[in-house]
Amino acid sequence: MSDAPASSPLKVWLDRDGALLRLRLSRPKANIVDAAMIGALSSALAEHRDAQMLRGVLIDHEGPHFSFGASVEEHMPDRVAAMLATLHRLVLDLLAYPLPVMVAARGQCLGGGLEVATAGHILFVHPETRLGQPEIQLGVFPPAASCLLPERMPLGAAEDLLLSGRSIDGAEAARLGLAQHVGDDPEAAALAWFDQGPARHSPAVLRLGVKAARLGLVERVRDKLGALEDLYLSELMRTHDANEGLNAFLEKRPATWEGH
């Protein structure tokens, strides 16, 4: 394990004789993707990015749930710009990471948690994992998911999740292409995939293979994400309904929409 302080929301260690970077969300049961979690993930990824013999990354979690999503408190008007900037940097770092990033998720994998998961390369889920983007129910939209989901699944299916706010199970996610593997033990499946594939390959060639597979994708998402971040801050956060929805969630009451 790493020398991270006991209060760190992330456990970090090297596995497979230094070939695999393990990142474990370790603030159950919610594993909220807040500033502390984002900072810990970003730091760990940056620290090991250039390790010569590294062949991959596995992100998994303690507790029954991968993540309930991003911090709603950090979406409030006085904090949202900083929160979006750091979350979107993390998403782009994952998207452009030079080695395969695997994600193993059980339980709830929602909101900002699903954005982190879909920025990786290979998603392993349990049949009963619940995946969704519920932000529309709070009166906001998810910029990163609005970029990532249409890249990972059919457009109509992506729009269904983004505009309904509903969740799907792991089996449906696999049928739609959002998840690549579904089984009873996502962590074990991810490790087996790594051992049978990237662990046997040249780390130098893996880096070029990842670059080739994602050529164009990173640029498309970066451009669109910048435009959506601006839309979120300059238009969405000026509406009554976005602020009403966030406040209603924190106050545990139904929102009253006014249509502006």
Short mmCIF file of N, CA and C in Angstrom, two decimals, residues 128-234:
data_model
loop_
_atom_site.label_atom_id
_atom_site.label_comp_id
_atom_site.label_asym_id
_atom_site.label_seq_id
_atom_site.Cartn_x
_atom_site.Cartn_y
_atom_site.Cartn_z
N GLU A 128 -25.88 -7.06 -11.29
CA GLU A 128 -26.80 -6.19 -10.56
C GLU A 128 -26.20 -4.81 -10.27
N THR A 129 -25.03 -4.51 -10.79
CA THR A 129 -24.51 -3.14 -10.69
C THR A 129 -25.53 -2.18 -11.29
N ARG A 130 -25.73 -1.04 -10.64
CA ARG A 130 -26.67 -0.04 -11.15
C ARG A 130 -25.87 1.14 -11.69
N LEU A 131 -26.04 1.43 -12.97
CA LEU A 131 -25.29 2.48 -13.64
C LEU A 131 -26.27 3.54 -14.16
N GLY A 132 -25.98 4.81 -13.87
CA GLY A 132 -26.88 5.85 -14.33
C GLY A 132 -26.35 7.24 -14.10
N GLN A 133 -26.99 8.19 -14.74
CA GLN A 133 -26.67 9.62 -14.61
C GLN A 133 -27.93 10.32 -14.12
N PRO A 134 -28.14 10.41 -12.82
CA PRO A 134 -29.39 10.96 -12.28
C PRO A 134 -29.43 12.49 -12.21
N GLU A 135 -28.44 13.17 -12.76
CA GLU A 135 -28.34 14.62 -12.57
C GLU A 135 -29.58 15.38 -13.02
N ILE A 136 -30.22 14.92 -14.09
CA ILE A 136 -31.40 15.64 -14.61
C ILE A 136 -32.50 15.72 -13.55
N GLN A 137 -32.53 14.75 -12.64
CA GLN A 137 -33.53 14.75 -11.58
C GLN A 137 -33.29 15.87 -10.57
N LEU A 138 -32.03 16.35 -10.52
CA LEU A 138 -31.67 17.45 -9.61
C LEU A 138 -31.74 18.80 -10.30
N GLY A 139 -32.11 18.82 -11.58
CA GLY A 139 -32.21 20.08 -12.30
C GLY A 139 -30.91 20.52 -12.96
N VAL A 140 -29.97 19.57 -13.18
CA VAL A 140 -28.72 19.90 -13.86
C VAL A 140 -28.46 18.82 -14.91
N PHE A 141 -27.37 18.96 -15.66
CA PHE A 141 -26.97 17.92 -16.60
C PHE A 141 -25.51 17.59 -16.36
N PRO A 142 -25.05 16.39 -16.73
CA PRO A 142 -23.67 15.98 -16.51
C PRO A 142 -22.79 16.24 -17.73
N PRO A 143 -21.94 17.26 -17.71
CA PRO A 143 -21.14 17.57 -18.90
C PRO A 143 -20.26 16.41 -19.37
N ALA A 144 -19.51 15.78 -18.46
CA ALA A 144 -18.60 14.72 -18.89
C ALA A 144 -19.37 13.53 -19.45
N ALA A 145 -20.45 13.13 -18.79
CA ALA A 145 -21.25 12.01 -19.30
C ALA A 145 -21.88 12.35 -20.64
N SER A 146 -22.24 13.62 -20.84
CA SER A 146 -22.83 14.03 -22.12
C SER A 146 -21.82 13.86 -23.26
N CYS A 147 -20.55 13.88 -22.92
CA CYS A 147 -19.49 13.62 -23.91
C CYS A 147 -19.17 12.13 -24.03
N LEU A 148 -19.08 11.46 -22.88
CA LEU A 148 -18.57 10.10 -22.85
C LEU A 148 -19.58 9.04 -23.26
N LEU A 149 -20.82 9.16 -22.78
CA LEU A 149 -21.79 8.10 -23.05
C LEU A 149 -22.05 7.91 -24.54
N PRO A 150 -22.20 8.99 -25.34
CA PRO A 150 -22.41 8.76 -26.78
C PRO A 150 -21.21 8.13 -27.48
N GLU A 151 -20.03 8.19 -26.85
CA GLU A 151 -18.85 7.54 -27.41
C GLU A 151 -18.79 6.06 -27.05
N ARG A 152 -19.52 5.65 -26.00
CA ARG A 152 -19.40 4.29 -25.49
C ARG A 152 -20.59 3.41 -25.81
N MET A 153 -21.69 3.99 -26.27
CA MET A 153 -22.92 3.23 -26.49
C MET A 153 -23.72 3.92 -27.58
N PRO A 154 -24.76 3.28 -28.13
CA PRO A 154 -25.57 3.94 -29.16
C PRO A 154 -26.13 5.27 -28.67
N LEU A 155 -26.22 6.23 -29.57
CA LEU A 155 -26.65 7.58 -29.19
C LEU A 155 -28.01 7.57 -28.51
N GLY A 156 -28.95 6.80 -29.06
CA GLY A 156 -30.27 6.77 -28.46
C GLY A 156 -30.26 6.24 -27.04
N ALA A 157 -29.43 5.22 -26.79
CA ALA A 157 -29.32 4.67 -25.44
C ALA A 157 -28.66 5.67 -24.50
N ALA A 158 -27.66 6.39 -25.00
CA ALA A 158 -27.00 7.41 -24.19
C ALA A 158 -27.99 8.52 -23.83
N GLU A 159 -28.78 8.96 -24.81
CA GLU A 159 -29.75 10.03 -24.55
C GLU A 159 -30.83 9.55 -23.58
N ASP A 160 -31.20 8.28 -23.65
CA ASP A 160 -32.15 7.72 -22.71
C ASP A 160 -31.65 7.92 -21.28
N LEU A 161 -30.41 7.54 -21.01
CA LEU A 161 -29.87 7.67 -19.66
C LEU A 161 -29.71 9.13 -19.25
N LEU A 162 -29.24 9.97 -20.17
CA LEU A 162 -28.97 11.36 -19.84
C LEU A 162 -30.25 12.15 -19.59
N LEU A 163 -31.32 11.84 -20.33
CA LEU A 163 -32.53 12.65 -20.26
C LEU A 163 -33.61 12.08 -19.35
N SER A 164 -33.54 10.78 -19.05
CA SER A 164 -34.49 10.19 -18.11
C SER A 164 -33.96 10.19 -16.69
N GLY A 165 -32.65 10.08 -16.55
CA GLY A 165 -32.06 9.96 -15.22
C GLY A 165 -32.16 8.57 -14.64
N ARG A 166 -32.67 7.60 -15.44
CA ARG A 166 -32.84 6.25 -14.90
C ARG A 166 -31.51 5.51 -14.86
N SER A 167 -31.49 4.45 -14.08
CA SER A 167 -30.32 3.58 -14.01
C SER A 167 -30.61 2.27 -14.72
N ILE A 168 -29.57 1.63 -15.20
CA ILE A 168 -29.69 0.31 -15.81
C ILE A 168 -28.80 -0.65 -15.03
N ASP A 169 -29.08 -1.95 -15.15
CA ASP A 169 -28.24 -2.91 -14.45
C ASP A 169 -27.04 -3.31 -15.30
N GLY A 170 -26.14 -4.06 -14.70
CA GLY A 170 -24.91 -4.42 -15.38
C GLY A 170 -25.14 -5.23 -16.64
N ALA A 171 -26.14 -6.10 -16.61
CA ALA A 171 -26.42 -6.92 -17.78
C ALA A 171 -26.85 -6.06 -18.96
N GLU A 172 -27.72 -5.07 -18.71
CA GLU A 172 -28.14 -4.18 -19.79
C GLU A 172 -26.98 -3.30 -20.25
N ALA A 173 -26.16 -2.85 -19.30
CA ALA A 173 -24.99 -2.03 -19.66
C ALA A 173 -24.07 -2.80 -20.60
N ALA A 174 -23.90 -4.09 -20.35
CA ALA A 174 -23.05 -4.90 -21.22
C ALA A 174 -23.68 -5.07 -22.60
N ARG A 175 -25.00 -5.28 -22.64
CA ARG A 175 -25.67 -5.43 -23.94
C ARG A 175 -25.55 -4.16 -24.78
N LEU A 176 -25.54 -3.01 -24.11
CA LEU A 176 -25.46 -1.74 -24.82
C LEU A 176 -24.04 -1.31 -25.14
N GLY A 177 -23.05 -2.03 -24.60
CA GLY A 177 -21.66 -1.68 -24.85
C GLY A 177 -21.06 -0.72 -23.86
N LEU A 178 -21.85 -0.29 -22.87
CA LEU A 178 -21.31 0.62 -21.85
C LEU A 178 -20.30 -0.11 -20.98
N ALA A 179 -20.61 -1.35 -20.61
CA ALA A 179 -19.67 -2.22 -19.89
C ALA A 179 -19.16 -3.26 -20.87
N GLN A 180 -17.91 -3.66 -20.67
CA GLN A 180 -17.31 -4.64 -21.59
C GLN A 180 -17.37 -6.07 -21.04
N HIS A 181 -17.45 -6.22 -19.72
CA HIS A 181 -17.52 -7.54 -19.12
C HIS A 181 -18.50 -7.52 -17.97
N VAL A 182 -19.33 -8.54 -17.86
CA VAL A 182 -20.28 -8.65 -16.76
C VAL A 182 -20.13 -10.03 -16.13
N GLY A 183 -20.02 -10.09 -14.80
CA GLY A 183 -19.84 -11.35 -14.11
C GLY A 183 -19.96 -11.17 -12.61
N ASP A 184 -19.89 -12.27 -11.88
CA ASP A 184 -20.14 -12.24 -10.44
C ASP A 184 -19.01 -11.60 -9.64
N ASP A 185 -17.80 -11.53 -10.21
CA ASP A 185 -16.67 -10.95 -9.49
C ASP A 185 -15.91 -10.01 -10.41
N PRO A 186 -16.33 -8.75 -10.50
CA PRO A 186 -15.70 -7.82 -11.45
C PRO A 186 -14.21 -7.63 -11.22
N GLU A 187 -13.76 -7.58 -9.95
CA GLU A 187 -12.33 -7.39 -9.68
C GLU A 187 -11.53 -8.58 -10.21
N ALA A 188 -11.98 -9.80 -9.91
CA ALA A 188 -11.28 -10.99 -10.39
C ALA A 188 -11.26 -11.04 -11.91
N ALA A 189 -12.37 -10.64 -12.55
CA ALA A 189 -12.42 -10.64 -14.01
C ALA A 189 -11.44 -9.63 -14.59
N ALA A 190 -11.34 -8.47 -13.95
CA ALA A 190 -10.39 -7.45 -14.42
C ALA A 190 -8.95 -7.95 -14.29
N LEU A 191 -8.64 -8.57 -13.17
CA LEU A 191 -7.28 -9.09 -12.97
C LEU A 191 -6.98 -10.20 -13.98
N ALA A 192 -7.95 -11.07 -14.25
CA ALA A 192 -7.73 -12.14 -15.23
C ALA A 192 -7.51 -11.55 -16.62
N TRP A 193 -8.30 -10.52 -16.98
CA TRP A 193 -8.11 -9.88 -18.28
C TRP A 193 -6.71 -9.28 -18.38
N PHE A 194 -6.29 -8.63 -17.32
CA PHE A 194 -4.95 -8.04 -17.32
C PHE A 194 -3.88 -9.11 -17.44
N ASP A 195 -3.99 -10.19 -16.66
CA ASP A 195 -2.97 -11.24 -16.66
C ASP A 195 -2.87 -11.94 -18.01
N GLN A 196 -3.99 -12.08 -18.68
CA GLN A 196 -4.01 -12.78 -19.96
C GLN A 196 -3.69 -11.88 -21.15
N GLY A 197 -3.68 -10.56 -20.90
CA GLY A 197 -3.45 -9.63 -21.99
C GLY A 197 -2.30 -8.69 -21.71
N PRO A 198 -2.58 -7.47 -21.19
CA PRO A 198 -1.53 -6.47 -21.02
C PRO A 198 -0.31 -6.93 -20.25
N ALA A 199 -0.47 -7.78 -19.24
CA ALA A 199 0.67 -8.22 -18.45
C ALA A 199 1.71 -8.94 -19.29
N ARG A 200 1.29 -9.50 -20.42
CA ARG A 200 2.19 -10.26 -21.29
C ARG A 200 2.81 -9.41 -22.40
N HIS A 201 2.37 -8.18 -22.50
CA HIS A 201 2.76 -7.37 -23.64
C HIS A 201 3.89 -6.39 -23.28
N SER A 202 4.53 -5.88 -24.31
CA SER A 202 5.55 -4.85 -24.13
C SER A 202 4.90 -3.58 -23.61
N PRO A 203 5.39 -3.03 -22.49
CA PRO A 203 4.79 -1.77 -22.00
C PRO A 203 4.95 -0.62 -22.99
N ALA A 204 6.05 -0.62 -23.74
CA ALA A 204 6.24 0.44 -24.73
C ALA A 204 5.22 0.35 -25.85
N VAL A 205 4.96 -0.88 -26.31
CA VAL A 205 4.00 -1.06 -27.39
C VAL A 205 2.57 -0.84 -26.90
N LEU A 206 2.29 -1.22 -25.63
CA LEU A 206 0.98 -0.95 -25.06
C LEU A 206 0.66 0.53 -25.11
N ARG A 207 1.64 1.35 -24.77
CA ARG A 207 1.41 2.80 -24.79
C ARG A 207 1.05 3.29 -26.19
N LEU A 208 1.71 2.74 -27.19
CA LEU A 208 1.40 3.13 -28.56
C LEU A 208 0.04 2.58 -28.98
N GLY A 209 -0.29 1.36 -28.51
CA GLY A 209 -1.58 0.79 -28.84
C GLY A 209 -2.73 1.59 -28.24
N VAL A 210 -2.56 2.04 -27.01
CA VAL A 210 -3.58 2.87 -26.37
C VAL A 210 -3.73 4.19 -27.13
N LYS A 211 -2.62 4.77 -27.49
CA LYS A 211 -2.67 6.03 -28.24
C LYS A 211 -3.39 5.84 -29.57
N ALA A 212 -3.11 4.72 -30.24
CA ALA A 212 -3.75 4.45 -31.53
C ALA A 212 -5.25 4.24 -31.36
N ALA A 213 -5.63 3.49 -30.32
CA ALA A 213 -7.06 3.18 -30.12
C ALA A 213 -7.87 4.42 -29.82
N ARG A 214 -7.25 5.40 -29.18
CA ARG A 214 -8.01 6.59 -28.75
C ARG A 214 -7.67 7.84 -29.56
N LEU A 215 -6.97 7.67 -30.67
CA LEU A 215 -6.64 8.81 -31.50
C LEU A 215 -7.93 9.46 -32.01
N GLY A 216 -8.08 10.73 -31.76
CA GLY A 216 -9.28 11.46 -32.15
C GLY A 216 -10.31 11.55 -31.03
N LEU A 217 -10.44 10.48 -30.23
CA LEU A 217 -11.42 10.48 -29.15
C LEU A 217 -11.10 11.54 -28.11
N VAL A 218 -9.86 11.59 -27.67
CA VAL A 218 -9.48 12.54 -26.63
C VAL A 218 -9.73 13.97 -27.09
N GLU A 219 -9.38 14.25 -28.33
CA GLU A 219 -9.54 15.59 -28.86
C GLU A 219 -11.03 15.96 -28.96
N ARG A 220 -11.86 15.03 -29.41
CA ARG A 220 -13.29 15.30 -29.53
C ARG A 220 -13.90 15.61 -28.16
N VAL A 221 -13.57 14.77 -27.18
CA VAL A 221 -14.14 14.96 -25.86
C VAL A 221 -13.63 16.24 -25.22
N ARG A 222 -12.35 16.55 -25.38
CA ARG A 222 -11.79 17.77 -24.79
C ARG A 222 -12.51 19.00 -25.33
N ASP A 223 -12.72 19.05 -26.63
CA ASP A 223 -13.38 20.21 -27.23
C ASP A 223 -14.83 20.32 -26.77
N LYS A 224 -15.55 19.21 -26.79
CA LYS A 224 -16.96 19.23 -26.40
C LYS A 224 -17.11 19.53 -24.92
N LEU A 225 -16.22 18.97 -24.11
CA LEU A 225 -16.31 19.17 -22.67
C LEU A 225 -16.09 20.63 -22.30
N GLY A 226 -15.17 21.28 -22.99
CA GLY A 226 -14.96 22.70 -22.74
C GLY A 226 -16.21 23.51 -23.04
N ALA A 227 -16.88 23.19 -24.14
CA ALA A 227 -18.11 23.91 -24.50
C ALA A 227 -19.23 23.64 -23.50
N LEU A 228 -19.33 22.40 -23.02
CA LEU A 228 -20.40 22.06 -22.07
C LEU A 228 -20.13 22.63 -20.69
N GLU A 229 -18.87 22.72 -20.31
CA GLU A 229 -18.56 23.36 -19.02
C GLU A 229 -18.98 24.83 -19.06
N ASP A 230 -18.74 25.48 -20.18
CA ASP A 230 -19.17 26.88 -20.33
C ASP A 230 -20.69 26.98 -20.31
N LEU A 231 -21.38 26.07 -21.00
CA LEU A 231 -22.84 26.06 -21.00
C LEU A 231 -23.39 25.88 -19.58
N TYR A 232 -22.77 24.99 -18.83
CA TYR A 232 -23.20 24.72 -17.46
C TYR A 232 -23.07 25.97 -16.59
N LEU A 233 -21.92 26.62 -16.67
CA LEU A 233 -21.66 27.77 -15.80
C LEU A 233 -22.36 29.04 -16.26
N SER A 234 -22.41 29.27 -17.56
CA SER A 234 -22.93 30.55 -18.05
C SER A 234 -24.43 30.55 -18.26
#
